[in-house]
Amino acid sequence: MKTATYIYLHGFASSPSSTKAQYLRARFASLQINLNIPDLNQGDFSHLTLTRQLQF
């Protein structure tokens, strides 16, 4: 059976290491569910695009 992977997209003023992201990662892990938290902070906020955020 394949294991599903979920993605958590943090807010613009946040990061993958935020308290909320780490809390969610721990809760998902306790249920043996994969949670991917990409780093959406790519500097140069005024020219940031969704495509650039998701290229990791």
PDB file of C-alpha atoms in Angstrom:
ATOM      1  CA  MET A   1       0.000   0.000   0.000  1.00  0.00           C
ATOM      2  CA  LYS A   2       1.353   3.426  -0.969  1.00  0.00           C
ATOM      3  CA  THR A   3       1.752   6.023   1.741  1.00  0.00           C
ATOM      4  CA  ALA A   4       0.235   9.419   0.980  1.00  0.00           C
ATOM      5  CA  THR A   5       2.337  12.539   1.299  1.00  0.00           C
ATOM      6  CA  TYR A   6       0.797  15.835   2.312  1.00  0.00           C
ATOM      7  CA  ILE A   7       2.212  19.315   1.787  1.00  0.00           C
ATOM      8  CA  TYR A   8       1.996  22.156   4.308  1.00  0.00           C
ATOM      9  CA  LEU A   9       2.521  25.611   2.784  1.00  0.00           C
ATOM     10  CA  HIS A  10       3.583  28.040   5.491  1.00  0.00           C
ATOM     11  CA  GLY A  11       2.687  31.728   5.424  1.00  0.00           C
ATOM     12  CA  PHE A  12       4.848  34.463   3.923  1.00  0.00           C
ATOM     13  CA  ALA A  13       6.138  35.599   7.318  1.00  0.00           C
ATOM     14  CA  SER A  14       6.860  32.024   8.384  1.00  0.00           C
ATOM     15  CA  SER A  15       9.222  29.149   7.569  1.00  0.00           C
ATOM     16  CA  PRO A  16       9.462  25.333   7.636  1.00  0.00           C
ATOM     17  CA  SER A  17      11.076  25.604  11.062  1.00  0.00           C
ATOM     18  CA  SER A  18       8.220  27.621  12.595  1.00  0.00           C
ATOM     19  CA  THR A  19       6.494  26.300  15.697  1.00  0.00           C
ATOM     20  CA  LYS A  20       3.309  25.494  13.778  1.00  0.00           C
ATOM     21  CA  ALA A  21       5.131  23.671  10.963  1.00  0.00           C
ATOM     22  CA  GLN A  22       7.157  21.596  13.417  1.00  0.00           C
ATOM     23  CA  TYR A  23       4.040  20.810  15.482  1.00  0.00           C
ATOM     24  CA  LEU A  24       2.214  19.599  12.372  1.00  0.00           C
ATOM     25  CA  ARG A  25       5.238  17.573  11.230  1.00  0.00           C
ATOM     26  CA  ALA A  26       5.395  15.836  14.633  1.00  0.00           C
ATOM     27  CA  ARG A  27       1.646  15.105  14.668  1.00  0.00           C
ATOM     28  CA  PHE A  28       1.718  13.701  11.137  1.00  0.00           C
ATOM     29  CA  ALA A  29       4.795  11.603  11.972  1.00  0.00           C
ATOM     30  CA  SER A  30       3.055  10.166  15.038  1.00  0.00           C
ATOM     31  CA  LEU A  31       0.358   8.922  12.642  1.00  0.00           C
ATOM     32  CA  GLN A  32       3.000   7.667  10.193  1.00  0.00           C
ATOM     33  CA  ILE A  33       1.900  10.179   7.545  1.00  0.00           C
ATOM     34  CA  ASN A  34       4.467  11.960   5.373  1.00  0.00           C
ATOM     35  CA  LEU A  35       4.384  15.765   5.542  1.00  0.00           C
ATOM     36  CA  ASN A  36       6.486  17.847   3.190  1.00  0.00           C
ATOM     37  CA  ILE A  37       7.084  21.469   4.232  1.00  0.00           C
ATOM     38  CA  PRO A  38       8.887  23.283   1.412  1.00  0.00           C
ATOM     39  CA  ASP A  39      10.773  26.474   2.194  1.00  0.00           C
ATOM     40  CA  LEU A  40       8.780  29.176   0.414  1.00  0.00           C
ATOM     41  CA  ASN A  41      11.127  31.980   1.492  1.00  0.00           C
ATOM     42  CA  GLN A  42      13.266  32.750  -1.523  1.00  0.00           C
ATOM     43  CA  GLY A  43      14.324  36.314  -0.785  1.00  0.00           C
ATOM     44  CA  ASP A  44      13.375  39.171  -3.107  1.00  0.00           C
ATOM     45  CA  PHE A  45       9.775  39.095  -1.921  1.00  0.00           C
ATOM     46  CA  SER A  46       8.553  41.677  -4.468  1.00  0.00           C
ATOM     47  CA  HIS A  47       9.428  39.352  -7.379  1.00  0.00           C
ATOM     48  CA  LEU A  48       8.479  36.075  -5.750  1.00  0.00           C
ATOM     49  CA  THR A  49       6.342  33.690  -7.810  1.00  0.00           C
ATOM     50  CA  LEU A  50       4.613  30.468  -6.864  1.00  0.00           C
ATOM     51  CA  THR A  51       6.702  28.589  -9.432  1.00  0.00           C
ATOM     52  CA  ARG A  52       9.947  29.846  -7.881  1.00  0.00           C
ATOM     53  CA  GLN A  53       8.713  28.977  -4.389  1.00  0.00           C
ATOM     54  CA  LEU A  54       7.993  25.390  -5.332  1.00  0.00           C
ATOM     55  CA  GLN A  55      11.321  24.752  -7.086  1.00  0.00           C
ATOM     56  CA  PHE A  56      13.285  22.992  -4.337  1.00  0.00           C
TER      57      PHE A  56
END
